[in-house]
Tab-separated table of C-alpha atoms in Angstrom:
chain	number	residue	atom	x	y	z
A	111	MET	CA	-0.067	0.016	-0.036
A	112	GLU	CA	1.157	3.634	-0.687
A	113	PRO	CA	2.251	5.361	2.505
A	114	VAL	CA	0.171	8.332	3.839
A	115	ILE	CA	2.257	11.442	3.263
A	116	LEU	CA	2.068	14.196	5.917
A	117	SER	CA	3.620	17.515	6.806
A	118	LYS	CA	5.258	17.994	10.186
A	119	THR	CA	2.227	20.272	11.136
A	120	GLN	CA	-0.291	17.393	10.193
A	121	ALA	CA	1.766	14.976	12.188
A	122	ARG	CA	1.853	16.987	15.264
A	123	LYS	CA	-1.903	17.509	15.120
A	124	ILE	CA	-2.586	13.787	14.871
A	125	ILE	CA	-0.107	13.048	17.749
A	126	LEU	CA	-1.716	15.724	20.057
A	127	ASN	CA	-5.255	14.499	19.313
A	128	ALA	CA	-4.228	10.943	20.053
A	129	ALA	CA	-2.666	11.991	23.224
A	130	GLY	CA	-5.901	13.766	24.402
A	131	LEU	CA	-4.381	17.242	24.090
A	132	ALA	CA	-6.128	18.696	21.094
A	133	ARG	CA	-8.366	20.688	23.447
A	134	ARG	CA	-9.248	20.841	27.175
A	135	ALA	CA	-11.835	18.276	28.228
A	136	GLN	CA	-11.421	16.299	24.998
A	137	PHE	CA	-12.772	13.224	26.932
A	138	GLY	CA	-15.233	15.182	28.954
A	139	THR	CA	-15.532	15.850	32.674
A	140	GLY	CA	-16.023	13.946	35.849
A	141	ILE	CA	-14.748	10.524	37.025
A	142	GLU	CA	-16.198	9.037	33.671
A	143	ALA	CA	-13.766	11.084	31.695
A	144	VAL	CA	-10.891	9.589	33.725
A	145	TYR	CA	-11.930	6.219	32.683
A	146	ARG	CA	-12.473	7.210	29.125
A	147	LEU	CA	-8.902	8.744	28.977
A	148	ILE	CA	-7.235	5.656	30.459
A	149	ASP	CA	-9.236	3.283	28.261
A	150	HIS	CA	-8.170	5.483	25.131
A	151	LEU	CA	-4.524	5.667	26.006
A	152	GLY	CA	-4.495	2.092	27.414
A	153	PHE	CA	-1.684	2.950	29.854
A	154	VAL	CA	-1.093	6.010	32.060
A	155	GLN	CA	2.347	5.930	33.738
A	156	LEU	CA	2.543	6.020	37.470
A	157	ASP	CA	5.270	7.777	39.287
A	158	THR	CA	6.032	8.477	42.997
A	159	ASN	CA	7.914	11.745	42.566
A	160	TYR	CA	6.111	14.370	44.707
A	161	VAL	CA	7.856	17.549	43.749
A	162	VAL	CA	4.649	18.675	42.296
A	163	GLU	CA	1.543	16.520	42.373
A	164	ARG	CA	2.343	12.979	41.164
A	165	ALA	CA	2.555	12.218	37.436
A	166	HIS	CA	-0.512	10.014	37.029
A	167	HIS	CA	-2.721	12.774	38.684
A	168	HIS	CA	-0.918	15.392	36.609
A	169	VAL	CA	-1.740	13.673	33.298
A	170	MET	CA	-5.412	13.517	34.389
A	171	ALA	CA	-5.689	17.200	35.627
A	172	ALA	CA	-4.045	18.541	32.357
A	173	ARG	CA	-6.936	17.067	30.451
A	174	ILE	CA	-9.825	17.025	32.744
A	175	PRO	CA	-10.657	20.464	34.232
A	176	ASP	CA	-12.584	19.158	37.309
A	177	TYR	CA	-10.177	16.334	38.062
A	178	GLN	CA	-10.181	15.070	41.698
A	179	THR	CA	-7.188	12.901	42.687
A	180	GLU	CA	-9.444	10.372	44.627
A	181	TRP	CA	-11.041	9.340	41.405
A	182	LEU	CA	-8.214	6.965	40.340
A	183	GLY	CA	-8.569	5.168	43.615
A	184	GLN	CA	-12.288	4.870	43.175
A	185	LEU	CA	-11.896	3.449	39.739
A	186	CYS	CA	-9.502	0.869	41.157
A	187	GLU	CA	-11.893	-0.057	43.887
A	188	ASP	CA	-14.728	-0.583	41.610
A	189	GLY	CA	-12.744	-2.813	39.302
A	190	SER	CA	-12.745	-0.451	36.094
A	191	ILE	CA	-8.838	0.006	36.170
A	192	PHE	CA	-5.844	-1.695	37.727
A	193	GLU	CA	-2.168	-1.038	38.487
A	194	TYR	CA	0.483	-3.026	36.920
A	195	PHE	CA	3.349	-2.888	34.442
A	196	ALA	CA	3.861	-2.404	30.599
A	197	SER	CA	7.068	-0.552	29.992
A	198	ASP	CA	6.849	1.023	33.318
A	199	ALA	CA	4.412	0.934	36.225
A	200	GLY	CA	1.000	2.488	35.564
A	201	TYR	CA	-2.771	2.137	35.241
A	202	PHE	CA	-4.600	0.097	32.812
A	203	PRO	CA	-8.403	-0.316	31.942
A	204	MET	CA	-9.533	-3.753	33.384
A	205	ARG	CA	-10.850	-4.960	30.059
A	206	ASP	CA	-7.165	-5.214	29.063
A	207	PHE	CA	-6.276	-7.434	32.135
A	208	ARG	CA	-5.564	-10.514	30.162
A	209	PHE	CA	-2.834	-8.797	28.153
A	210	SER	CA	-0.961	-8.203	31.460
A	211	LEU	CA	-0.594	-11.939	31.833
A	212	PRO	CA	2.303	-12.323	29.341
A	213	VAL	CA	4.254	-9.613	31.363
A	214	LYS	CA	3.471	-11.485	34.603
A	215	ARG	CA	4.732	-14.667	32.998
A	216	ALA	CA	7.892	-12.971	31.772
A	217	PHE	CA	8.667	-11.603	35.255
A	218	LYS	CA	8.177	-15.216	36.755
A	219	THR	CA	10.372	-16.973	34.138
A	220	GLN	CA	13.026	-14.361	33.167
A	221	ARG	CA	14.490	-13.791	36.513
A	222	PRO	CA	17.118	-16.149	38.089
A	223	PRO	CA	15.858	-19.213	39.775
A	224	LEU	CA	14.670	-18.768	43.327
A	225	THR	CA	16.659	-20.434	46.170
A	226	PRO	CA	14.700	-22.774	48.568
A	227	ALA	CA	14.676	-20.094	51.197
A	228	GLU	CA	13.268	-17.498	48.778
A	229	THR	CA	10.681	-20.032	47.542
A	230	ASN	CA	9.634	-20.752	51.158
A	231	LEU	CA	9.476	-17.003	52.081
A	232	LEU	CA	7.189	-16.364	49.000
A	233	LYS	CA	4.887	-19.294	50.142
A	234	GLN	CA	4.626	-17.961	53.710
A	235	VAL	CA	3.836	-14.309	52.536
A	236	LEU	CA	1.101	-15.601	50.010
A	237	ASP	CA	-0.364	-17.810	52.780
A	238	ARG	CA	-0.610	-14.733	54.956
A	239	ALA	CA	-2.175	-12.745	52.123
A	240	GLU	CA	-4.885	-15.440	51.849
A	241	ARG	CA	-5.668	-15.383	55.453
A	242	GLU	CA	-5.572	-11.504	56.066
A	243	GLU	CA	-6.839	-10.352	52.533
A	244	ALA	CA	-4.568	-7.172	52.492
A	245	LEU	CA	-0.978	-6.682	53.456
A	246	MET	CA	1.372	-3.853	53.721
A	247	VAL	CA	5.149	-3.910	54.128
A	248	GLY	CA	4.694	-2.397	57.649
A	249	ASP	CA	2.699	-5.594	58.567
A	250	PHE	CA	6.032	-7.490	58.790
A	251	GLU	CA	8.695	-7.137	61.341
A	252	ASN	CA	12.056	-6.119	60.049
A	253	ASP	CA	13.339	-9.289	58.740
A	254	ARG	CA	16.689	-7.761	57.480
A	255	VAL	CA	19.675	-9.784	58.579
A	256	GLU	CA	22.324	-7.528	57.186
A	257	ALA	CA	22.391	-3.615	57.309
A	258	SER	CA	20.999	-1.888	54.342
A	259	SER	CA	23.489	-1.146	51.557
A	260	GLY	CA	21.372	1.492	49.703
A	261	TRP	CA	18.078	2.686	48.425
A	262	TRP	CA	17.082	-0.316	46.643
A	263	ASP	CA	18.388	-2.804	49.218
A	264	TRP	CA	14.985	-3.977	50.401
A	265	ARG	CA	14.262	-6.204	53.262
A	266	PRO	CA	13.166	-9.747	52.461
A	267	ALA	CA	9.502	-9.355	53.176
A	268	LYS	CA	9.189	-6.348	50.799
A	269	VAL	CA	11.127	-8.256	48.019
A	270	ALA	CA	8.675	-11.129	48.602
A	271	LEU	CA	5.572	-8.791	48.335
A	272	GLU	CA	7.022	-7.166	45.220
A	273	ARG	CA	7.787	-10.492	43.579
A	274	LEU	CA	4.414	-11.900	44.152
A	275	TYR	CA	2.965	-8.729	42.648
A	276	LEU	CA	5.097	-8.889	39.469
A	277	ASP	CA	4.314	-12.532	39.091
A	278	GLY	CA	0.613	-11.826	39.249
A	279	GLU	CA	0.003	-13.679	42.612
A	280	LEU	CA	-0.854	-10.347	44.369
A	281	MET	CA	-2.191	-6.969	43.037
A	282	ILE	CA	-1.729	-3.434	44.464
A	283	ASN	CA	-4.149	-0.977	45.765
A	284	ARG	CA	-3.256	2.434	47.258
A	285	THR	CA	-3.970	4.135	50.472
A	286	LYS	CA	-4.844	7.930	50.403
A	287	SER	CA	-1.196	8.504	51.146
A	288	PHE	CA	-0.226	6.526	48.220
A	289	GLN	CA	1.224	3.566	50.201
A	290	LYS	CA	0.925	0.057	48.703
A	291	VAL	CA	-1.640	-2.427	49.982
A	292	TYR	CA	-1.083	-5.950	48.438
A	293	VAL	CA	-4.339	-7.875	47.722
A	294	LEU	CA	-5.301	-11.172	46.091
A	295	PRO	CA	-6.501	-10.781	42.554
A	296	VAL	CA	-9.602	-12.633	43.475
A	297	ASN	CA	-10.639	-9.776	45.726
A	298	THR	CA	-9.854	-6.977	43.181
A	299	VAL	CA	-10.440	-8.469	39.543
A	300	PRO	CA	-14.216	-8.603	38.693
A	301	SER	CA	-15.506	-12.188	38.158
A	302	GLU	CA	-16.594	-11.522	34.520
A	303	THR	CA	-12.990	-10.455	33.457
A	304	ASP	CA	-11.336	-12.556	30.774
A	305	LEU	CA	-8.335	-14.368	32.277
A	306	THR	CA	-7.306	-16.270	29.131
A	307	MET	CA	-3.596	-15.989	28.297
A	308	PRO	CA	-3.153	-14.383	24.903
A	309	GLY	CA	-0.947	-16.160	22.316
A	310	ASP	CA	2.345	-14.386	21.111
A	311	VAL	CA	0.871	-13.160	18.030
A	312	GLU	CA	-2.403	-11.891	19.740
A	313	TYR	CA	-0.276	-10.125	22.377
A	314	ALA	CA	1.952	-8.433	19.787
A	315	ARG	CA	-0.994	-7.143	17.806
A	316	PHE	CA	-2.740	-5.905	20.918
A	317	VAL	CA	0.407	-3.908	21.867
A	318	ILE	CA	0.665	-2.519	18.330
A	319	ARG	CA	-2.951	-1.312	18.121
A	320	ARG	CA	-2.991	0.019	21.653
A	321	THR	CA	0.166	1.973	21.248
A	322	LEU	CA	-0.713	3.456	17.943
A	323	GLY	CA	-4.076	4.617	19.386
A	324	ALA	CA	-2.339	6.472	21.986
A	325	LEU	CA	0.591	7.861	20.029
A	326	GLY	CA	-1.168	8.536	16.823
A	327	ILE	CA	2.002	8.199	14.779
A	328	ALA	CA	5.017	6.058	15.839
A	329	TYR	CA	8.155	4.477	15.037
A	330	ALA	CA	8.713	0.682	15.440
A	331	LYS	CA	10.992	1.197	18.564
A	332	GLU	CA	8.232	3.267	20.379
A	333	ILE	CA	5.595	0.563	19.705
A	334	ALA	CA	8.053	-2.328	20.878
A	335	TRP	CA	8.865	-0.216	23.931
A	336	ARG	CA	5.442	-1.016	25.601
A	337	ALA	CA	6.151	-4.712	25.429
A	338	ARG	CA	9.790	-4.505	26.427
A	339	ARG	CA	9.203	-6.601	29.520
A	340	VAL	CA	8.473	-9.617	27.489
A	341	LYS	CA	11.630	-10.795	25.961
A	342	GLY	CA	11.425	-12.339	22.476
A	343	ASN	CA	8.072	-10.692	21.773
A	344	LEU	CA	6.822	-10.517	18.104
A	345	VAL	CA	5.843	-6.815	18.025
A	346	LYS	CA	8.318	-5.891	15.289
A	347	LYS	CA	7.539	-9.035	13.277
A	348	GLU	CA	3.791	-8.502	13.442
A	349	LEU	CA	4.153	-4.746	12.775
A	350	GLU	CA	5.610	-5.644	9.403
A	351	HIS	CA	2.888	-8.305	8.681
A	352	MET	CA	0.124	-5.696	9.650
A	353	ALA	CA	1.673	-3.071	7.407
A	354	ARG	CA	1.928	-5.456	4.428
A	355	SER	CA	-1.682	-6.553	4.842
A	356	GLY	CA	-3.060	-2.990	5.240
A	357	GLU	CA	-4.169	-3.502	8.910
A	358	ILE	CA	-2.157	-0.541	9.872
A	359	LYS	CA	-0.748	2.364	7.570
A	360	THR	CA	2.815	3.328	6.787
A	361	VAL	CA	3.461	7.024	7.068
A	362	THR	CA	5.810	9.367	5.544
A	363	VAL	CA	6.547	12.682	7.288
A	364	GLU	CA	8.618	15.425	5.735
A	365	ASP	CA	12.242	15.404	6.692
A	366	LEU	CA	11.922	12.329	8.906
A	367	LYS	CA	13.406	8.920	8.228
A	368	GLY	CA	10.697	6.159	8.530
A	369	PRO	CA	9.184	3.837	8.561
A	370	LEU	CA	6.431	5.444	10.704
A	371	TYR	CA	3.051	3.791	11.431
A	372	MET	CA	-0.584	4.816	12.171
A	373	LEU	CA	-4.065	3.012	12.480
A	374	PRO	CA	-6.050	3.127	9.293
A	375	ASP	CA	-9.094	4.875	11.179
A	376	GLN	CA	-6.820	7.588	12.591
A	377	GLU	CA	-8.329	11.034	12.089
A	378	ILE	CA	-6.065	12.810	9.592
A	379	HIS	CA	-7.103	16.423	10.149
A	380	PRO	CA	-8.044	17.033	13.748
A	381	GLU	CA	-8.677	20.627	15.083
A	382	ILE	CA	-6.164	21.937	17.663
A	383	SER	CA	-7.482	24.385	20.144
A	384	GLY	CA	-4.378	26.393	20.801
A	385	GLU	CA	-4.872	26.118	24.610
A	386	VAL	CA	-1.889	26.023	27.026
A	387	PHE	CA	-1.098	22.780	28.887
A	388	ILE	CA	1.481	22.366	31.674
A	389	LEU	CA	2.484	18.831	31.324
A	390	SER	CA	4.198	16.062	33.409
A	391	PRO	CA	7.593	14.836	32.394
A	392	PHE	CA	5.927	11.341	32.322
A	393	ASP	CA	3.103	12.367	30.111
A	394	ILE	CA	2.655	10.000	27.159
A	395	LEU	CA	3.551	13.026	24.895
A	396	ASN	CA	6.970	13.537	26.564
A	397	VAL	CA	8.448	10.064	27.418
A	398	PHE	CA	10.272	9.554	24.044
A	399	ARG	CA	13.054	12.336	23.706
A	400	HIS	CA	13.732	11.714	20.166
A	401	ARG	CA	9.948	12.000	19.308
A	402	LEU	CA	9.837	15.456	20.707
A	403	LYS	CA	12.923	16.448	18.701
A	404	ASP	CA	11.577	14.970	15.437
A	405	PHE	CA	8.080	16.265	15.518
A	406	PHE	CA	8.105	19.255	17.766
A	407	HIS	CA	11.760	20.496	17.412
A	408	PHE	CA	11.860	20.307	21.343
A	409	ASP	CA	14.974	18.890	22.916
A	410	TYR	CA	13.728	17.826	26.348
A	411	GLN	CA	15.091	15.829	29.174
A	412	ILE	CA	13.993	15.359	32.702
A	413	GLU	CA	16.921	16.566	34.786
A	414	CYS	CA	16.094	14.897	38.091
A	415	PHE	CA	18.239	12.066	36.739
A	416	VAL	CA	21.101	14.372	35.769
A	417	PRO	CA	23.714	15.469	38.174
A	418	ALA	CA	23.075	18.858	39.696
A	419	PRO	CA	26.122	20.609	38.027
A	420	LYS	CA	24.957	19.440	34.640
A	421	ARG	CA	21.360	20.602	34.800
A	422	GLN	CA	20.440	23.354	32.294
A	423	TYR	CA	16.743	23.985	33.307
A	424	GLY	CA	16.169	22.486	36.866
A	425	TYR	CA	15.568	19.361	38.780
A	426	PHE	CA	11.877	18.761	37.762
A	427	SER	CA	11.313	20.773	34.652
A	428	LEU	CA	7.636	20.597	33.265
A	429	PRO	CA	7.114	21.039	29.589
A	430	VAL	CA	4.592	23.822	28.545
A	431	LEU	CA	2.614	23.357	25.369
A	432	ALA	CA	0.690	25.908	23.413
A	433	GLY	CA	-1.244	24.482	20.633
A	434	GLU	CA	1.244	22.359	18.754
A	435	THR	CA	4.230	24.226	19.978
A	436	PHE	CA	6.194	23.934	23.262
A	437	ILE	CA	6.711	27.312	24.292
A	438	ALA	CA	8.508	27.024	27.814
A	439	ARG	CA	9.737	24.643	30.456
A	440	MET	CA	8.963	25.348	34.028
A	441	ASP	CA	11.041	23.984	37.073
A	442	ALA	CA	8.450	24.043	39.928
A	443	LYS	CA	7.989	22.705	43.405
A	444	ALA	CA	4.976	22.691	45.643
A	445	ASP	CA	5.801	23.837	49.162
A	446	ARG	CA	2.840	22.316	50.803
A	447	LYS	CA	3.379	23.597	54.235
A	448	GLN	CA	3.288	27.167	52.973
A	449	LYS	CA	0.931	26.372	50.270
A	450	VAL	CA	3.017	28.141	47.717
A	451	LEU	CA	4.047	26.946	44.240
A	452	ILE	CA	7.823	27.879	43.720
A	453	VAL	CA	8.820	28.200	40.114
A	454	HIS	CA	12.569	28.064	40.322
A	455	ASN	CA	12.887	28.623	36.668
A	456	LEU	CA	10.483	29.564	33.958
A	457	HIS	CA	12.431	29.213	30.809
A	458	PHE	CA	10.733	30.363	27.429
A	459	GLU	CA	11.714	28.669	24.283
A	460	PRO	CA	12.979	30.785	21.275
A	461	VAL	CA	9.441	31.123	19.846
A	462	ASP	CA	7.163	34.210	19.347
A	463	LEU	CA	4.307	34.546	21.700
A	464	ASP	CA	1.362	36.920	21.569
A	465	GLU	CA	-0.599	38.391	24.418
A	466	ALA	CA	-3.357	35.933	24.119
A	467	THR	CA	-0.929	33.040	24.446
A	468	ILE	CA	0.723	34.538	27.612
A	469	GLU	CA	-2.797	34.976	29.069
A	470	LYS	CA	-3.614	31.479	28.409
A	471	LEU	CA	-0.363	30.358	30.149
A	472	ALA	CA	-1.423	32.492	33.077
A	473	GLN	CA	-4.737	30.793	33.213
A	474	SER	CA	-2.980	27.387	33.077
A	475	LEU	CA	-0.701	28.447	35.838
A	476	ARG	CA	-3.668	29.437	38.113
A	477	ALA	CA	-5.269	26.132	37.541
A	478	PHE	CA	-1.956	24.302	38.283
A	479	ILE	CA	-1.566	26.301	41.488
A	480	ARG	CA	-4.947	25.141	42.730
A	481	PHE	CA	-4.273	21.572	41.523
A	482	ASN	CA	-1.257	21.365	43.852
A	483	GLN	CA	-3.305	22.623	46.637
A	484	CYS	CA	-1.429	25.864	46.859
A	485	ASN	CA	-2.623	29.468	47.455
A	486	ASP	CA	0.151	31.585	45.881
A	487	ILE	CA	2.985	31.387	43.531
A	488	VAL	CA	6.587	32.640	43.573
A	489	PHE	CA	8.860	33.050	40.636
A	490	LYS	CA	12.662	32.818	41.170
A	491	LYS	CA	13.937	33.135	37.752
A	492	SER	CA	13.007	33.493	34.052
A	493	ASN	CA	14.863	34.318	30.863
A	494	ASN	CA	12.068	36.699	29.729
A	495	GLN	CA	11.308	39.317	32.267
A	496	VAL	CA	8.670	41.077	30.133
A	497	TRP	CA	6.620	38.001	29.751
A	498	LEU	CA	6.984	37.017	33.407
A	499	GLU	CA	5.898	40.359	34.542
A	500	THR	CA	2.736	40.020	32.259
A	501	ILE	CA	2.043	36.666	33.952
A	502	ILE	CA	2.512	38.000	37.489
A	503	GLU	CA	0.187	40.866	36.753
A	504	SER	CA	-2.426	38.507	35.294
A	505	LEU	CA	-2.191	36.200	38.347
A	506	SER	CA	-2.201	38.999	40.902
A	507	GLY	CA	-4.891	38.408	43.538
A	508	ARG	CA	-6.696	35.661	41.422
A	509	PHE	CA	-6.271	32.375	43.105
């Protein structure tokens, strides 16, 4: 089949529409919109970093104006979504539960064989979970024999709980303070849920369709990334088969080396509102650095993983998107005791901005302040004092 030929602008619009960023409230409002968004994306990455509100909540709040952080927990409790792994930890629609089974099998079979002592510990912990129905790490006495050697040197009981979770023997719910509660799947997964293990081809095709639905346009390496936990998966092989058969379309984008792919029913000319979004570093739009460079000419890296002397923009810099253009990055921290959002650096990209866009940024900042349960904002640094003063004036007394 002949490839679909797109300009960069067309490609960006398709990507933004697929990501749910064509306009505010693209999936509606209320808790129903949260489910619709997760069901559309197929996976929303979870992250524990609490410099500003956690990434999974941030993803929701950027798209759903009335978002409440307790809604994710409610959807987990009623069996609409569940927490597990794809490329990383995150939330999935429960209707996709069976496609988590190959990942669980991979965790169980791809690690080194367990010692008799480890096997015995897993059995003891699982037996206790069956008796008590819900367990937390704090329910176990400190069973460490040797002193901790670092951050990831977990005590044996925690290792056992995590292994049982990764293997699919336990699942995770969360307390209001985001602590893990380990529970049996039978007490979490609705009885009508399909538990059939998918075959290798079926799993690969599921990953391809799900990933393209969320990314809009993608390279093979991005599609395969979601299945990276399953060694020897057939994603790239099936991608070629589906492209040849016309089940997915190949795409040519100006100045980019392909192949690129998209779903055949993907909307080609979506409308983009021009609204301003303050995004999480772990937003689906931002997780592939090369993708931002190729399509958006935006060289972005989350710098919390970069040694402090080498950081250019700040520890936890948030991308700021206006329409189809990244206009800034904002290194921010929520001081929850003082209820102040501290912006250590508001760095504007070398793009022209009009007064309307600056005002939209101010409106998004106002919403972001409230979302982080703050009452005020303090700016420490910016590379454009004129635009910064305009924003401060717009925000003055309006929280």
